[in-house]
Tab-separated table of N, CA and C in Angstrom:
chain	number	residue	atom	x	y	z
A	1	UNK	N	47.680	68.656	-85.742
A	1	UNK	CA	48.033	68.384	-87.159
A	1	UNK	C	48.491	69.910	-87.874
A	2	UNK	N	49.401	69.948	-88.715
A	2	UNK	CA	49.776	71.138	-89.485
A	2	UNK	C	49.200	70.807	-90.828
A	3	UNK	N	48.194	71.619	-91.103
A	3	UNK	CA	47.500	71.641	-92.440
A	3	UNK	C	48.607	71.698	-93.570
A	4	UNK	N	49.507	72.754	-93.462
A	4	UNK	CA	50.394	72.999	-94.406
A	4	UNK	C	51.331	71.841	-94.884
A	5	UNK	N	51.762	71.201	-93.687
A	5	UNK	CA	52.585	70.087	-93.901
A	5	UNK	C	51.806	68.909	-94.382
A	6	UNK	N	50.536	68.692	-94.061
A	6	UNK	CA	49.720	67.585	-94.601
A	6	UNK	C	49.531	67.808	-96.263
A	7	UNK	N	49.228	69.179	-96.596
A	7	UNK	CA	49.106	69.467	-98.009
A	7	UNK	C	50.356	69.098	-98.887
A	8	UNK	N	51.473	69.499	-98.361
A	8	UNK	CA	52.793	69.252	-98.940
A	8	UNK	C	53.093	67.603	-99.047
A	9	UNK	N	52.597	67.041	-97.896
A	9	UNK	CA	52.893	65.607	-97.980
A	9	UNK	C	51.978	64.871	-99.107
A	10	UNK	N	50.654	65.545	-99.304
A	10	UNK	CA	49.721	64.903	-100.250
A	10	UNK	C	50.237	65.205	-101.690
A	11	UNK	N	51.007	66.452	-101.739
A	11	UNK	CA	51.508	66.806	-103.163
A	11	UNK	C	52.697	66.032	-103.478
A	12	UNK	N	53.580	65.853	-102.407
A	12	UNK	CA	54.773	64.921	-102.722
A	12	UNK	C	54.336	63.494	-103.003
A	13	UNK	N	53.499	63.023	-102.371
A	13	UNK	CA	53.167	61.526	-102.510
A	13	UNK	C	52.575	61.329	-103.980
A	14	UNK	N	51.956	62.183	-104.460
A	14	UNK	CA	51.434	62.082	-105.892
A	14	UNK	C	52.508	62.661	-106.956
A	15	UNK	N	53.552	63.543	-106.457
A	15	UNK	CA	54.383	64.235	-107.357
A	15	UNK	C	53.802	65.179	-108.168
A	16	UNK	N	52.835	65.831	-107.655
A	16	UNK	CA	52.021	67.076	-108.042
A	16	UNK	C	52.695	68.372	-107.747
A	17	UNK	N	52.437	69.305	-108.651
A	17	UNK	CA	52.744	70.751	-108.518
A	17	UNK	C	51.479	71.433	-107.996
A	18	UNK	N	51.717	72.673	-107.405
A	18	UNK	CA	50.656	73.263	-106.880
A	18	UNK	C	49.618	73.525	-108.275
A	19	UNK	N	50.321	73.957	-109.446
A	19	UNK	CA	49.564	73.948	-110.599
A	19	UNK	C	48.482	72.858	-110.897
A	20	UNK	N	49.043	71.727	-110.799
A	20	UNK	CA	48.187	70.410	-111.017
A	20	UNK	C	47.073	70.335	-109.983
A	21	UNK	N	47.385	70.655	-108.802
A	21	UNK	CA	46.271	70.735	-107.656
A	21	UNK	C	45.439	71.689	-107.970
A	22	UNK	N	45.623	72.813	-108.459
A	22	UNK	CA	44.729	73.824	-108.852
A	22	UNK	C	43.823	73.417	-109.775
A	23	UNK	N	44.296	72.701	-110.945
A	23	UNK	CA	43.404	72.216	-112.091
A	23	UNK	C	42.566	71.228	-111.411
A	24	UNK	N	42.920	70.179	-110.543
A	24	UNK	CA	42.118	69.164	-110.252
A	24	UNK	C	40.940	69.665	-109.244
A	25	UNK	N	41.490	70.759	-108.570
A	25	UNK	CA	40.196	70.958	-107.521
A	25	UNK	C	39.469	72.287	-107.776
A	26	UNK	N	39.977	72.955	-108.893
A	26	UNK	CA	38.991	74.068	-109.371
A	26	UNK	C	39.168	75.191	-108.644
A	27	UNK	N	40.457	75.532	-107.974
A	27	UNK	CA	40.702	76.682	-107.224
A	27	UNK	C	41.762	77.359	-107.982
A	28	UNK	N	41.840	78.834	-107.882
A	28	UNK	CA	42.954	79.458	-108.524
A	28	UNK	C	44.365	79.170	-108.044
A	29	UNK	N	45.211	79.251	-108.869
A	29	UNK	CA	46.754	79.184	-108.468
A	29	UNK	C	46.940	80.313	-107.266
A	30	UNK	N	46.390	81.465	-107.419
A	30	UNK	CA	46.785	82.420	-106.396
A	30	UNK	C	46.178	82.050	-105.074
A	31	UNK	N	45.025	81.516	-105.163
A	31	UNK	CA	44.496	80.744	-103.701
A	31	UNK	C	45.326	79.876	-103.160
A	32	UNK	N	45.929	79.100	-103.939
A	32	UNK	CA	46.757	77.997	-103.436
A	32	UNK	C	48.047	78.548	-102.996
A	33	UNK	N	48.574	79.668	-103.918
A	33	UNK	CA	49.803	80.339	-103.394
A	33	UNK	C	49.656	81.026	-102.061
A	34	UNK	N	48.564	81.676	-101.978
A	34	UNK	CA	48.246	82.150	-100.615
A	34	UNK	C	48.377	81.237	-99.507
A	35	UNK	N	47.915	79.930	-99.669
A	35	UNK	CA	47.832	79.014	-98.660
A	35	UNK	C	49.287	78.431	-98.343
A	36	UNK	N	49.962	78.394	-99.384
A	36	UNK	CA	51.519	77.734	-99.317
A	36	UNK	C	52.397	78.845	-98.994
A	37	UNK	N	52.404	79.920	-99.600
A	37	UNK	CA	53.405	80.916	-99.468
A	37	UNK	C	53.193	81.825	-98.294
A	38	UNK	N	51.979	82.309	-98.205
A	38	UNK	CA	51.575	83.226	-97.069
A	38	UNK	C	51.321	82.403	-95.857
A	39	UNK	N	51.202	81.179	-95.827
A	39	UNK	CA	50.946	80.306	-94.671
A	39	UNK	C	49.580	80.670	-94.007
A	40	UNK	N	48.607	80.835	-95.087
A	40	UNK	CA	47.224	81.232	-94.483
A	40	UNK	C	46.709	79.764	-94.264
A	41	UNK	N	45.641	79.753	-93.288
A	41	UNK	CA	44.987	78.566	-93.308
A	41	UNK	C	43.754	78.503	-94.088
A	42	UNK	N	43.565	77.393	-94.793
A	42	UNK	CA	42.358	77.450	-95.782
A	42	UNK	C	41.090	77.335	-95.075
A	43	UNK	N	39.922	78.067	-95.641
A	43	UNK	CA	38.569	77.714	-94.978
A	43	UNK	C	38.190	76.183	-95.049
A	44	UNK	N	37.100	75.869	-94.333
A	44	UNK	CA	36.621	74.472	-94.734
A	44	UNK	C	36.286	74.135	-96.151
A	45	UNK	N	35.632	75.109	-96.752
A	45	UNK	CA	35.079	75.164	-98.018
A	45	UNK	C	36.348	74.798	-99.050
A	46	UNK	N	37.297	75.520	-98.903
A	46	UNK	CA	38.381	75.492	-99.601
A	46	UNK	C	39.264	74.087	-99.345
A	47	UNK	N	39.387	73.847	-98.110
A	47	UNK	CA	39.968	72.476	-97.893
A	47	UNK	C	39.195	71.491	-98.410
A	48	UNK	N	37.758	71.541	-98.496
A	48	UNK	CA	36.956	70.431	-99.109
A	48	UNK	C	37.194	70.387	-100.639
A	49	UNK	N	37.383	71.396	-101.261
A	49	UNK	CA	37.674	71.568	-102.629
A	49	UNK	C	39.033	70.968	-103.014
A	50	UNK	N	40.081	71.159	-102.003
A	50	UNK	CA	41.397	70.676	-102.194
A	50	UNK	C	41.332	69.240	-101.914
A	51	UNK	N	40.686	68.672	-101.036
A	51	UNK	CA	40.435	67.259	-100.759
A	51	UNK	C	39.709	66.508	-102.143
A	52	UNK	N	38.858	67.062	-102.602
A	52	UNK	CA	38.051	66.676	-103.790
A	52	UNK	C	39.175	66.458	-104.993
A	53	UNK	N	39.972	67.427	-105.085
A	53	UNK	CA	41.064	67.426	-105.944
A	53	UNK	C	41.961	66.353	-105.850
A	54	UNK	N	42.379	66.113	-104.563
A	54	UNK	CA	43.153	64.805	-104.375
A	54	UNK	C	42.550	63.656	-104.388
A	55	UNK	N	41.123	63.614	-104.363
A	55	UNK	CA	40.359	62.391	-104.590
A	55	UNK	C	40.156	61.580	-103.158
A	56	UNK	N	40.293	62.576	-102.166
A	56	UNK	CA	39.982	61.987	-100.816
A	56	UNK	C	38.912	62.745	-99.946
A	57	UNK	N	38.541	62.159	-99.115
A	57	UNK	CA	37.538	62.764	-98.065
A	57	UNK	C	38.156	63.747	-97.195
A	58	UNK	N	37.478	64.529	-96.552
A	58	UNK	CA	37.979	65.663	-95.666
A	58	UNK	C	38.553	64.701	-94.479
A	59	UNK	N	37.691	63.797	-93.856
A	59	UNK	CA	38.064	62.947	-92.843
A	59	UNK	C	39.558	62.252	-93.257
A	60	UNK	N	39.672	61.970	-94.485
A	60	UNK	CA	41.105	61.086	-94.728
A	60	UNK	C	42.105	62.211	-94.673
A	61	UNK	N	41.900	63.443	-95.035
A	61	UNK	CA	42.880	64.475	-94.850
A	61	UNK	C	43.352	64.607	-93.493
A	62	UNK	N	42.428	64.386	-92.333
A	62	UNK	CA	42.853	64.394	-90.955
A	62	UNK	C	43.117	63.247	-90.542
A	63	UNK	N	43.183	62.206	-91.156
A	63	UNK	CA	43.597	60.672	-90.540
A	63	UNK	C	45.125	60.768	-90.184
A	64	UNK	N	45.416	60.133	-89.038
A	64	UNK	CA	46.680	60.310	-88.697
A	64	UNK	C	47.384	58.764	-89.124
A	65	UNK	N	46.609	57.818	-89.454
A	65	UNK	CA	47.209	56.663	-89.854
A	65	UNK	C	47.200	56.595	-91.393
A	66	UNK	N	47.571	55.276	-92.038
A	66	UNK	CA	47.404	54.980	-93.365
A	66	UNK	C	46.192	55.468	-94.128
A	67	UNK	N	46.333	56.133	-95.141
A	67	UNK	CA	45.113	56.781	-95.845
A	67	UNK	C	44.783	55.855	-97.057
A	68	UNK	N	43.603	55.574	-97.156
A	68	UNK	CA	42.984	54.733	-98.130
A	68	UNK	C	42.112	55.690	-99.205
A	69	UNK	N	42.466	55.968	-100.373
A	69	UNK	CA	41.969	56.741	-101.399
A	69	UNK	C	40.568	56.157	-101.616
A	70	UNK	N	39.567	56.814	-101.592
A	70	UNK	CA	38.289	56.441	-101.964
A	70	UNK	C	38.101	56.811	-103.656
A	71	UNK	N	38.302	55.476	-104.350
A	71	UNK	CA	38.304	55.802	-105.769
A	71	UNK	C	36.831	55.628	-106.161
A	72	UNK	N	36.619	55.959	-107.411
A	72	UNK	CA	35.270	55.878	-107.806
A	72	UNK	C	34.627	54.562	-107.602
A	73	UNK	N	35.415	53.384	-107.840
A	73	UNK	CA	35.036	52.048	-107.643
A	73	UNK	C	34.740	51.782	-106.403
A	74	UNK	N	35.486	52.096	-105.170
A	74	UNK	CA	35.312	51.839	-103.962
A	74	UNK	C	34.029	52.896	-103.347
A	75	UNK	N	34.008	53.979	-103.833
A	75	UNK	CA	32.704	54.684	-103.545
A	75	UNK	C	31.442	54.107	-103.932
A	76	UNK	N	31.397	53.413	-104.980
A	76	UNK	CA	30.482	52.824	-105.681
A	76	UNK	C	29.981	51.559	-104.851
A	77	UNK	N	31.182	50.817	-104.404
A	77	UNK	CA	31.050	49.671	-103.718
A	77	UNK	C	30.416	50.059	-102.155
A	78	UNK	N	30.995	50.966	-101.619
A	78	UNK	CA	30.463	51.636	-100.371
A	78	UNK	C	28.966	51.868	-100.248
A	79	UNK	N	28.509	52.595	-101.333
A	79	UNK	CA	27.094	53.056	-101.588
A	79	UNK	C	26.312	51.918	-101.725
A	80	UNK	N	26.819	50.759	-102.462
A	80	UNK	CA	25.879	49.566	-102.601
A	80	UNK	C	25.991	48.819	-101.217
A	81	UNK	N	27.057	48.785	-100.369
A	81	UNK	CA	27.126	48.026	-99.177
A	81	UNK	C	26.097	48.731	-98.192
A	82	UNK	N	25.875	50.166	-97.920
A	82	UNK	CA	25.280	50.701	-97.167
A	82	UNK	C	23.694	50.335	-97.216
A	83	UNK	N	23.266	49.829	-98.376
A	83	UNK	CA	21.748	49.603	-98.624
A	83	UNK	C	21.566	48.220	-98.371
A	84	UNK	N	22.547	47.396	-98.084
A	84	UNK	CA	22.218	45.919	-97.602
A	84	UNK	C	21.755	45.615	-96.449
A	85	UNK	N	20.961	44.537	-96.228
A	85	UNK	CA	20.461	44.093	-94.919
A	85	UNK	C	21.752	43.633	-94.202
A	86	UNK	N	21.655	43.407	-92.756
A	86	UNK	CA	22.735	42.725	-92.115
A	86	UNK	C	22.953	41.421	-92.560
A	87	UNK	N	21.999	40.673	-92.895
A	87	UNK	CA	22.097	39.374	-93.272
A	87	UNK	C	22.835	39.267	-94.777
A	88	UNK	N	22.583	40.288	-95.655
A	88	UNK	CA	23.354	40.328	-97.000
A	88	UNK	C	24.854	40.833	-96.631
A	89	UNK	N	25.066	41.606	-95.703
A	89	UNK	CA	26.335	42.004	-95.364
A	89	UNK	C	27.127	41.130	-94.994
A	90	UNK	N	26.672	40.159	-94.176
A	90	UNK	CA	27.379	39.125	-93.578
A	90	UNK	C	27.668	38.090	-94.613
A	91	UNK	N	26.799	37.894	-95.635
A	91	UNK	CA	27.058	36.900	-96.676
A	91	UNK	C	28.098	37.587	-97.645
A	92	UNK	N	28.109	38.707	-97.862
A	92	UNK	CA	29.134	39.431	-98.771
A	92	UNK	C	30.376	39.393	-98.026
A	93	UNK	N	30.572	39.696	-96.770
A	93	UNK	CA	31.820	39.560	-96.048
A	93	UNK	C	32.272	38.157	-96.060
A	94	UNK	N	31.428	37.097	-95.808
A	94	UNK	CA	31.962	35.740	-95.761
A	94	UNK	C	32.416	35.445	-97.199
A	95	UNK	N	31.782	35.941	-98.314
A	95	UNK	CA	32.282	35.624	-99.542
A	95	UNK	C	33.830	36.310	-99.802
A	96	UNK	N	33.930	37.463	-99.403
A	96	UNK	CA	35.329	38.049	-99.516
A	96	UNK	C	36.274	37.319	-98.778
A	97	UNK	N	35.952	37.016	-97.365
A	97	UNK	CA	36.887	36.405	-96.743
A	97	UNK	C	37.408	34.917	-97.343
A	98	UNK	N	36.302	34.242	-97.953
A	98	UNK	CA	36.533	32.980	-98.640
A	98	UNK	C	37.745	33.419	-99.867
A	99	UNK	N	37.500	34.340	-100.533
A	99	UNK	CA	38.284	34.824	-101.695
A	99	UNK	C	39.606	34.953	-101.170
A	100	UNK	N	39.723	35.670	-99.838
A	100	UNK	CA	41.120	35.871	-99.377
A	100	UNK	C	41.775	34.900	-98.721
A	101	UNK	N	41.207	33.697	-98.627
A	101	UNK	CA	41.990	32.618	-98.068
A	101	UNK	C	42.602	31.769	-99.358
A	102	UNK	N	42.346	32.104	-100.569
A	102	UNK	CA	42.932	31.457	-101.725
A	102	UNK	C	43.932	32.440	-102.269
C-alpha cells in the first residue's frame, strides 16, 4: 500500500485540505508538508495521530476494502457489545436481524 496515496484518498473523500487535517490531528502544518511534499514516510506515532484526525483506526487506514468510520456512537456501541455474555450477544443480534427484516 502506498501511504501517501492513501492519505490523499482520505483527504479527497472528505474534501479536506492539509490545513484542516493538521487542525484535526494536532500535527503542525510543516510536519504534514514534509510528508506530502518531501515524500517522507510518517512514523507510526504520526500516522496514529493522522488517523485520529480522520476519525479512523490505524487498522482502517490499512484496510484494502470499504472502510467503515468508527463514529463516537459506533465506538460506544462496540464497547458495550464486548462486555455482553454470548447469550446476550445472540439476543441483541437476533433483535437487530428482526429490525432489518422490516
